[in-house]
Amino acid sequence: MAAVASLVAVVGTVAGTMSALDGSEGDDVARPQVTRSPDLLPLPAVPTATSASASAGPSPSPSHAKTAKKKPDPTARASTGRPVAPVSTRLYRHADSQVLDWVRANPSDPRRPLIESRIADRPAAVWFADFTPDTITSRVRAVTSTAARQGRVPVLVPYAIPERDCGGASEGGAPDIAAYDSWARKFAAGLGSGEVVVILEPDALSQTECLSGGQLADRYRALARAGRAFKSANPRARVYYDAGHSVWNPAATQAARLRAAGAASPASSDGVFTNVSNFNRTSAEVAYARRVLAAMGGPPSLGAVIDTSRNGNGAPANGAWCDPAGRKLGQAPTLNTEERGIDAYLWVKLPGESDGCRGEPGSFTPDYAYDLAD
């Protein structure tokens, strides 16, 4: 498999970032679970001209638990020491998540105040990474209806495209395009009528090397249909398509794929997203997203959203991707970036959910979360 990736891969992705999966309790509700299908492990990032080659595989790093209790600063700061933008009060925070479960279960843990104030209290995406067509409508509706009652905007991640992750560690999804089309329509039926942000199929347009020409054309058409279905079901849905990240595919290459998938049409798209589960600095992603949008040639209304959950210190120089040391929280989630063409900074990958080195893939790892937040 090519060394490319953002990768959702662990992206808390299936268990992930906050995952709305089928609950074993039998109730049809949105509930996070860690799952081994897929067993999320991201690919290494493509090295830039100034960085060393990506490591060949994950090298588990030791856990360095903090023992001294540290009072959290109520204003989270990026690694530069500058205050980050305040959290958008309009974004929805899902009440069920692994980090919240840990906070509730560990009231006396010295790491708790920092993890709670800087991660658990922040809104993050809700992932739908399992192919369960019988319950997808009601599980999506459980999130959107709760958010609507609170007057807030949820961020949803449909992640069930066939041939997901090219058969790699994040493999899974619908068995074929027809099944995906049906799943996507059922997903759309749960979107309600309130404002909602949809991050459509991370990596689906960035990682395509395993697909034949016919399979790629089928994927493009399926993603275009999904976007149209979402916006038809809920005109207030804001749908964003996969643009990878700034050190993956060239902007012109990605733009051509995006056009083929309907991302340049306002009937199916509001723009693109970048940096999901990756660590690239916001400034680099802003510049890259603008290049992609310009190359797409769509209407000026199209914008971009950037995953800033773990990019406070930028990407590691050695290309490490698996819970790399020295990373920090990035820009707080917000729908007001004050950047031309950039609609939102979002936490698509939930900080503290492991890539597979400091904890089980997709599981919340408090040492890792603390290091990101500290």
Tab-separated table of C-alpha atoms in Angstrom:
chain	number	residue	atom	x	y	z
A	1	MET	CA	0.000	0.000	0.000
A	2	ALA	CA	1.332	3.412	-0.885
A	3	ALA	CA	2.778	5.510	1.896
A	4	VAL	CA	0.147	8.156	1.876
A	5	ALA	CA	-2.265	8.859	4.358
A	6	SER	CA	-4.155	10.911	6.656
A	7	LEU	CA	-5.373	8.254	7.783
A	8	VAL	CA	-8.467	7.977	9.267
A	9	ALA	CA	-6.970	5.060	10.192
A	10	VAL	CA	-7.301	4.862	13.658
A	11	VAL	CA	-8.906	8.055	13.360
A	12	GLY	CA	-10.841	7.006	16.169
A	13	THR	CA	-12.547	6.088	13.252
A	14	VAL	CA	-14.468	3.217	13.865
A	15	ALA	CA	-14.594	3.363	17.454
A	16	GLY	CA	-13.749	6.528	16.952
A	17	THR	CA	-13.808	9.942	17.385
A	18	MET	CA	-17.008	9.608	18.914
A	19	SER	CA	-18.570	6.660	17.257
A	20	ALA	CA	-22.276	6.110	17.037
A	21	LEU	CA	-22.350	2.362	16.733
A	22	ASP	CA	-24.888	-0.306	17.476
A	23	GLY	CA	-25.113	-0.875	21.210
A	24	SER	CA	-24.960	-4.349	22.637
A	25	GLU	CA	-27.674	-3.368	25.058
A	26	GLY	CA	-30.222	-3.750	22.300
A	27	ASP	CA	-31.473	-0.153	22.334
A	28	ASP	CA	-31.256	1.687	19.047
A	29	VAL	CA	-29.271	4.632	20.349
A	30	ALA	CA	-26.066	6.445	19.510
A	31	ARG	CA	-23.338	4.991	21.662
A	32	PRO	CA	-19.559	4.824	21.284
A	33	GLN	CA	-17.895	1.444	21.215
A	34	VAL	CA	-14.404	0.240	20.527
A	35	THR	CA	-14.504	-2.309	17.777
A	36	ARG	CA	-11.981	-4.479	16.019
A	37	SER	CA	-13.703	-4.191	12.663
A	38	PRO	CA	-11.895	-2.437	11.176
A	39	ASP	CA	-8.728	-2.507	13.281
A	40	LEU	CA	-7.758	1.040	12.569
A	41	LEU	CA	-4.134	1.705	11.847
A	42	PRO	CA	-3.212	4.726	9.705
A	43	LEU	CA	-0.664	4.730	6.949
A	44	PRO	CA	2.459	6.867	7.391
A	45	ALA	CA	2.279	10.391	6.068
A	46	VAL	CA	4.022	11.171	2.817
A	47	PRO	CA	7.329	12.855	3.679
A	48	THR	CA	7.817	16.395	2.495
A	49	ALA	CA	10.971	17.685	0.918
A	50	THR	CA	12.087	18.942	4.304
A	51	SER	CA	11.209	15.916	6.378
A	52	ALA	CA	12.766	12.526	6.780
A	53	SER	CA	11.201	9.447	5.298
A	54	ALA	CA	8.178	8.073	7.057
A	55	SER	CA	8.852	5.264	9.417
A	56	ALA	CA	8.157	1.819	8.046
A	57	GLY	CA	5.775	0.896	10.799
A	58	PRO	CA	4.561	1.783	14.248
A	59	SER	CA	7.100	1.874	17.025
A	60	PRO	CA	5.274	1.734	20.310
A	61	SER	CA	6.381	4.579	22.510
A	62	PRO	CA	6.470	4.193	26.279
A	63	SER	CA	3.741	5.783	28.305
A	64	HIS	CA	4.894	8.625	30.494
A	65	ALA	CA	2.156	9.177	33.042
A	66	LYS	CA	2.206	12.482	34.840
A	67	THR	CA	2.065	12.080	38.594
A	68	ALA	CA	1.864	15.671	39.762
A	69	LYS	CA	-1.568	17.207	39.773
A	70	LYS	CA	-1.672	20.236	37.542
A	71	LYS	CA	-4.355	22.884	37.647
A	72	PRO	CA	-5.610	23.461	34.096
A	73	ASP	CA	-5.505	26.915	32.595
A	74	PRO	CA	-9.091	27.773	31.647
A	75	THR	CA	-7.815	29.226	28.359
A	76	ALA	CA	-6.276	26.434	26.304
A	77	ARG	CA	-3.148	27.489	24.428
A	78	ALA	CA	-1.447	26.104	21.400
A	79	SER	CA	2.174	25.021	21.667
A	80	THR	CA	3.302	28.524	20.677
A	81	GLY	CA	1.813	29.893	23.884
A	82	ARG	CA	-0.758	31.970	21.990
A	83	PRO	CA	-4.378	31.545	23.064
A	84	VAL	CA	-6.390	29.525	20.602
A	85	ALA	CA	-9.773	30.713	19.388
A	86	PRO	CA	-12.624	30.070	21.808
A	87	VAL	CA	-14.746	27.008	21.330
A	88	SER	CA	-17.807	27.618	19.217
A	89	THR	CA	-20.854	27.510	21.449
A	90	ARG	CA	-22.897	26.454	18.428
A	91	LEU	CA	-21.100	23.140	17.892
A	92	TYR	CA	-22.610	20.028	19.436
A	93	ARG	CA	-20.799	17.910	22.012
A	94	HIS	CA	-22.025	14.318	21.965
A	95	ALA	CA	-22.881	13.164	25.477
A	96	ASP	CA	-21.579	9.629	24.943
A	97	SER	CA	-17.869	9.267	24.297
A	98	GLN	CA	-14.902	7.332	25.561
A	99	VAL	CA	-13.271	10.423	27.044
A	100	LEU	CA	-16.427	11.323	28.960
A	101	ASP	CA	-16.707	7.750	30.188
A	102	TRP	CA	-13.150	7.988	31.496
A	103	VAL	CA	-13.740	11.377	33.152
A	104	ARG	CA	-16.836	10.075	34.945
A	105	ALA	CA	-15.073	6.917	36.084
A	106	ASN	CA	-11.929	8.654	37.379
A	107	PRO	CA	-12.951	11.639	39.504
A	108	SER	CA	-9.759	11.549	41.597
A	109	ASP	CA	-7.246	10.991	38.820
A	110	PRO	CA	-4.744	13.901	38.768
A	111	ARG	CA	-4.953	13.993	34.959
A	112	ARG	CA	-8.709	14.449	35.009
A	113	PRO	CA	-9.020	18.284	35.295
A	114	LEU	CA	-6.833	18.931	32.269
A	115	ILE	CA	-8.365	16.168	30.146
A	116	GLU	CA	-11.882	17.237	31.075
A	117	SER	CA	-11.439	20.964	30.443
A	118	ARG	CA	-9.403	20.742	27.266
A	119	ILE	CA	-10.747	17.602	25.579
A	120	ALA	CA	-13.920	16.187	27.131
A	121	ASP	CA	-15.653	19.569	27.242
A	122	ARG	CA	-14.942	20.266	23.568
A	123	PRO	CA	-17.318	19.348	20.714
A	124	ALA	CA	-16.062	16.655	18.374
A	125	ALA	CA	-17.311	14.601	15.449
A	126	VAL	CA	-19.563	11.571	15.706
A	127	TRP	CA	-18.460	8.694	13.473
A	128	PHE	CA	-20.723	6.170	11.756
A	129	ALA	CA	-18.188	3.596	10.654
A	130	ASP	CA	-20.100	0.347	10.805
A	131	PHE	CA	-22.316	-0.921	8.016
A	132	THR	CA	-25.637	-1.441	9.805
A	133	PRO	CA	-28.345	-0.371	7.357
A	134	ASP	CA	-31.241	-1.452	9.566
A	135	THR	CA	-30.399	1.052	12.305
A	136	ILE	CA	-28.437	3.836	10.626
A	137	THR	CA	-31.405	6.195	10.238
A	138	SER	CA	-32.416	6.100	13.883
A	139	ARG	CA	-28.816	6.359	15.104
A	140	VAL	CA	-28.142	9.422	12.983
A	141	ARG	CA	-31.471	10.892	14.102
A	142	ALA	CA	-30.541	10.310	17.759
A	143	VAL	CA	-27.605	12.676	17.304
A	144	THR	CA	-29.222	15.286	15.083
A	145	SER	CA	-32.412	15.534	17.113
A	146	THR	CA	-30.518	15.986	20.367
A	147	ALA	CA	-28.337	18.651	18.786
A	148	ALA	CA	-31.401	20.418	17.389
A	149	ARG	CA	-33.038	20.522	20.815
A	150	GLN	CA	-29.895	22.171	22.153
A	151	GLY	CA	-29.708	24.604	19.248
A	152	ARG	CA	-26.295	23.252	18.264
A	153	VAL	CA	-24.586	21.961	15.145
A	154	PRO	CA	-23.455	18.322	15.095
A	155	VAL	CA	-20.553	17.063	13.000
A	156	LEU	CA	-21.230	13.629	11.476
A	157	VAL	CA	-18.790	11.329	9.671
A	158	PRO	CA	-20.295	8.680	7.381
A	159	TYR	CA	-17.511	6.121	6.817
A	160	ALA	CA	-18.796	3.048	5.011
A	161	ILE	CA	-17.589	3.315	1.418
A	162	PRO	CA	-16.873	-0.071	-0.250
A	163	GLU	CA	-13.170	-1.006	-0.437
A	164	ARG	CA	-12.521	1.337	2.457
A	165	ASP	CA	-8.809	1.836	3.167
A	166	CYS	CA	-7.996	-0.322	0.128
A	167	GLY	CA	-8.268	-3.448	2.265
A	168	GLY	CA	-5.849	-2.117	4.885
A	169	ALA	CA	-6.183	-1.754	8.617
A	170	SER	CA	-9.335	0.373	8.339
A	171	GLU	CA	-11.022	-1.957	5.886
A	172	GLY	CA	-14.755	-2.473	6.039
A	173	GLY	CA	-17.772	-0.600	4.840
A	174	ALA	CA	-20.618	-1.610	2.570
A	175	PRO	CA	-20.206	-4.782	0.513
A	176	ASP	CA	-20.875	-3.033	-2.795
A	177	ILE	CA	-21.951	0.260	-4.337
A	178	ALA	CA	-25.665	-0.597	-4.422
A	179	ALA	CA	-25.604	-1.402	-0.707
A	180	TYR	CA	-23.721	1.838	-0.024
A	181	ASP	CA	-26.267	3.868	-1.976
A	182	SER	CA	-29.038	2.402	0.149
A	183	TRP	CA	-27.081	3.023	3.370
A	184	ALA	CA	-26.408	6.623	2.347
A	185	ARG	CA	-30.086	7.262	1.652
A	186	LYS	CA	-30.950	5.857	5.063
A	187	PHE	CA	-28.238	8.022	6.615
A	188	ALA	CA	-29.784	11.046	4.893
A	189	ALA	CA	-33.183	10.207	6.343
A	190	GLY	CA	-31.796	10.785	9.841
A	191	LEU	CA	-30.331	14.232	9.180
A	192	GLY	CA	-33.408	16.117	10.348
A	193	SER	CA	-33.965	19.753	9.402
A	194	GLY	CA	-31.429	21.594	11.533
A	195	GLU	CA	-27.953	22.703	10.569
A	196	VAL	CA	-25.507	19.794	10.421
A	197	VAL	CA	-21.956	19.339	9.115
A	198	VAL	CA	-21.192	16.114	7.231
A	199	ILE	CA	-17.586	14.988	6.727
A	200	LEU	CA	-18.156	12.582	3.851
A	201	GLU	CA	-15.937	9.483	3.758
A	202	PRO	CA	-12.427	10.452	4.886
A	203	ASP	CA	-9.696	9.193	2.530
A	204	ALA	CA	-12.224	8.047	-0.085
A	205	LEU	CA	-10.782	10.434	-2.688
A	206	SER	CA	-7.204	10.497	-1.420
A	207	GLN	CA	-6.532	6.779	-1.250
A	208	THR	CA	-7.714	5.176	-4.474
A	209	GLU	CA	-4.705	3.203	-5.705
A	210	CYS	CA	-6.373	-0.162	-5.117
A	211	LEU	CA	-9.345	0.607	-7.353
A	212	SER	CA	-9.704	-0.270	-11.002
A	213	GLY	CA	-10.863	2.400	-13.415
A	214	GLY	CA	-14.406	1.078	-13.233
A	215	GLN	CA	-14.372	0.881	-9.440
A	216	LEU	CA	-13.070	4.442	-9.176
A	217	ALA	CA	-15.801	5.719	-11.495
A	218	ASP	CA	-18.369	3.875	-9.393
A	219	ARG	CA	-16.972	5.479	-6.238
A	220	TYR	CA	-17.110	8.958	-7.749
A	221	ARG	CA	-20.748	8.474	-8.724
A	222	ALA	CA	-21.650	6.996	-5.332
A	223	LEU	CA	-20.123	9.936	-3.453
A	224	ALA	CA	-21.936	12.409	-5.708
A	225	ARG	CA	-25.223	10.600	-5.060
A	226	ALA	CA	-24.563	10.568	-1.327
A	227	GLY	CA	-23.915	14.310	-1.247
A	228	ARG	CA	-27.075	15.029	-3.220
A	229	ALA	CA	-29.085	12.723	-0.965
A	230	PHE	CA	-27.843	14.487	2.172
A	231	LYS	CA	-28.562	17.980	0.867
A	232	SER	CA	-31.916	16.961	-0.587
A	233	ALA	CA	-32.998	15.389	2.704
A	234	ASN	CA	-31.854	18.433	4.687
A	235	PRO	CA	-31.115	21.657	2.770
A	236	ARG	CA	-29.290	22.947	5.846
A	237	ALA	CA	-26.797	20.081	5.763
A	238	ARG	CA	-23.275	21.259	4.923
A	239	VAL	CA	-21.466	18.446	3.114
A	240	TYR	CA	-17.684	18.388	2.726
A	241	TYR	CA	-15.616	16.040	0.540
A	242	ASP	CA	-12.210	14.474	1.102
A	243	ALA	CA	-9.217	16.605	0.079
A	244	GLY	CA	-6.631	14.575	1.994
A	245	HIS	CA	-3.991	16.865	3.424
A	246	SER	CA	-1.215	19.209	2.400
A	247	VAL	CA	1.567	16.604	2.086
A	248	TRP	CA	-0.423	13.904	0.349
A	249	ASN	CA	-1.723	14.415	-3.202
A	250	PRO	CA	-1.021	17.553	-5.264
A	251	ALA	CA	-3.855	20.074	-5.214
A	252	ALA	CA	-4.573	19.659	-8.935
A	253	THR	CA	-4.760	15.868	-8.630
A	254	GLN	CA	-7.099	16.058	-5.672
A	255	ALA	CA	-9.237	18.721	-7.327
A	256	ALA	CA	-9.784	16.520	-10.376
A	257	ARG	CA	-10.979	13.682	-8.173
A	258	LEU	CA	-13.220	16.019	-6.223
A	259	ARG	CA	-14.825	17.355	-9.404
A	260	ALA	CA	-15.469	13.808	-10.593
A	261	ALA	CA	-17.201	13.050	-7.280
A	262	GLY	CA	-19.513	16.059	-7.450
A	263	ALA	CA	-17.671	18.194	-4.906
A	264	ALA	CA	-17.676	21.241	-7.197
A	265	SER	CA	-21.473	21.224	-7.441
A	266	PRO	CA	-23.505	23.045	-4.780
A	267	ALA	CA	-26.248	20.463	-5.321
A	268	SER	CA	-24.104	17.918	-3.510
A	269	SER	CA	-21.307	19.818	-1.788
A	270	ASP	CA	-20.334	22.750	0.356
A	271	GLY	CA	-16.626	22.213	-0.188
A	272	VAL	CA	-13.786	20.076	1.112
A	273	PHE	CA	-12.148	18.898	4.328
A	274	THR	CA	-8.462	18.345	5.080
A	275	ASN	CA	-6.092	16.926	7.711
A	276	VAL	CA	-8.427	14.319	9.223
A	277	SER	CA	-6.425	12.353	11.806
A	278	ASN	CA	-3.242	14.099	10.747
A	279	PHE	CA	-0.950	16.643	12.362
A	280	ASN	CA	-0.159	19.250	9.698
A	281	ARG	CA	-0.221	22.852	10.823
A	282	THR	CA	-3.374	24.841	10.236
A	283	SER	CA	-1.584	27.452	8.118
A	284	ALA	CA	-0.363	24.754	5.701
A	285	GLU	CA	-3.833	23.233	5.477
A	286	VAL	CA	-5.482	26.599	4.878
A	287	ALA	CA	-3.128	27.285	1.974
A	288	TYR	CA	-3.601	23.789	0.559
A	289	ALA	CA	-7.394	23.897	0.867
A	290	ARG	CA	-7.473	27.190	-1.015
A	291	ARG	CA	-5.354	25.707	-3.807
A	292	VAL	CA	-7.674	22.727	-4.064
A	293	LEU	CA	-10.779	24.893	-4.142
A	294	ALA	CA	-9.273	27.141	-6.812
A	295	ALA	CA	-8.313	24.131	-8.940
A	296	MET	CA	-11.790	22.608	-8.560
A	297	GLY	CA	-13.328	25.591	-10.288
A	298	GLY	CA	-16.582	25.506	-8.359
A	299	PRO	CA	-18.673	28.470	-7.215
A	300	PRO	CA	-17.164	30.882	-4.667
A	301	SER	CA	-19.625	29.641	-2.054
A	302	LEU	CA	-17.594	26.454	-1.594
A	303	GLY	CA	-15.363	26.417	1.472
A	304	ALA	CA	-13.189	24.119	3.536
A	305	VAL	CA	-13.021	22.665	7.022
A	306	ILE	CA	-9.796	21.559	8.702
A	307	ASP	CA	-9.235	18.960	11.398
A	308	THR	CA	-7.213	20.762	14.090
A	309	SER	CA	-7.571	18.189	16.843
A	310	ARG	CA	-3.879	17.255	17.127
A	311	ASN	CA	-1.932	19.764	15.031
A	312	GLY	CA	-0.838	22.278	17.657
A	313	ASN	CA	2.836	21.384	17.148
A	314	GLY	CA	2.566	20.363	13.519
A	315	ALA	CA	3.562	16.987	12.102
A	316	PRO	CA	6.620	15.106	13.387
A	317	ALA	CA	9.729	15.715	11.306
A	318	ASN	CA	10.355	11.976	10.932
A	319	GLY	CA	6.937	11.275	9.479
A	320	ALA	CA	5.785	9.210	12.458
A	321	TRP	CA	2.021	8.723	12.528
A	322	CYS	CA	1.273	6.365	15.401
A	323	ASP	CA	0.638	8.392	18.561
A	324	PRO	CA	3.808	10.428	17.901
A	325	ALA	CA	5.350	12.140	20.897
A	326	GLY	CA	5.367	15.895	21.228
A	327	ARG	CA	2.024	16.580	19.530
A	328	LYS	CA	-0.422	19.047	21.058
A	329	LEU	CA	-4.025	20.079	20.710
A	330	GLY	CA	-4.640	22.487	17.879
A	331	GLN	CA	-7.145	25.253	17.283
A	332	ALA	CA	-10.307	24.826	19.302
A	333	PRO	CA	-13.377	23.724	17.335
A	334	THR	CA	-15.169	26.698	15.853
A	335	LEU	CA	-17.488	27.712	13.034
A	336	ASN	CA	-15.897	31.177	12.906
A	337	THR	CA	-12.329	30.928	11.628
A	338	GLU	CA	-11.960	34.498	10.336
A	339	GLU	CA	-10.094	32.958	7.385
A	340	ARG	CA	-11.336	33.519	3.852
A	341	GLY	CA	-12.825	30.330	2.439
A	342	ILE	CA	-12.319	28.329	5.636
A	343	ASP	CA	-15.697	27.486	7.123
A	344	ALA	CA	-14.623	25.701	10.301
A	345	TYR	CA	-11.878	24.225	12.406
A	346	LEU	CA	-13.201	20.933	13.736
A	347	TRP	CA	-12.037	18.085	15.930
A	348	VAL	CA	-12.819	15.224	13.599
A	349	LYS	CA	-10.340	12.853	15.204
A	350	LEU	CA	-10.936	12.918	18.964
A	351	PRO	CA	-7.713	13.701	20.847
A	352	GLY	CA	-6.667	10.924	23.183
A	353	GLU	CA	-7.991	8.048	21.100
A	354	SER	CA	-4.919	6.005	20.251
A	355	ASP	CA	-3.563	5.227	16.803
A	356	GLY	CA	-2.480	1.868	18.194
A	357	CYS	CA	0.886	2.462	19.866
A	358	ARG	CA	0.033	3.894	23.283
A	359	GLY	CA	-3.213	1.979	23.525
A	360	GLU	CA	-5.462	-0.313	21.578
A	361	PRO	CA	-6.412	1.181	18.199
A	362	GLY	CA	-9.338	3.550	18.661
A	363	SER	CA	-9.323	3.313	22.451
A	364	PHE	CA	-9.142	6.312	24.746
A	365	THR	CA	-5.687	6.470	26.338
A	366	PRO	CA	-5.463	8.936	29.240
A	367	ASP	CA	-1.663	9.310	29.180
A	368	TYR	CA	-1.809	10.215	25.506
A	369	ALA	CA	-4.717	12.596	26.056
A	370	TYR	CA	-2.905	14.289	28.929
A	371	ASP	CA	0.256	14.779	26.879
A	372	LEU	CA	-1.760	16.349	24.049
A	373	ALA	CA	-3.563	18.688	26.440
A	374	ASP	CA	-0.622	19.602	28.671
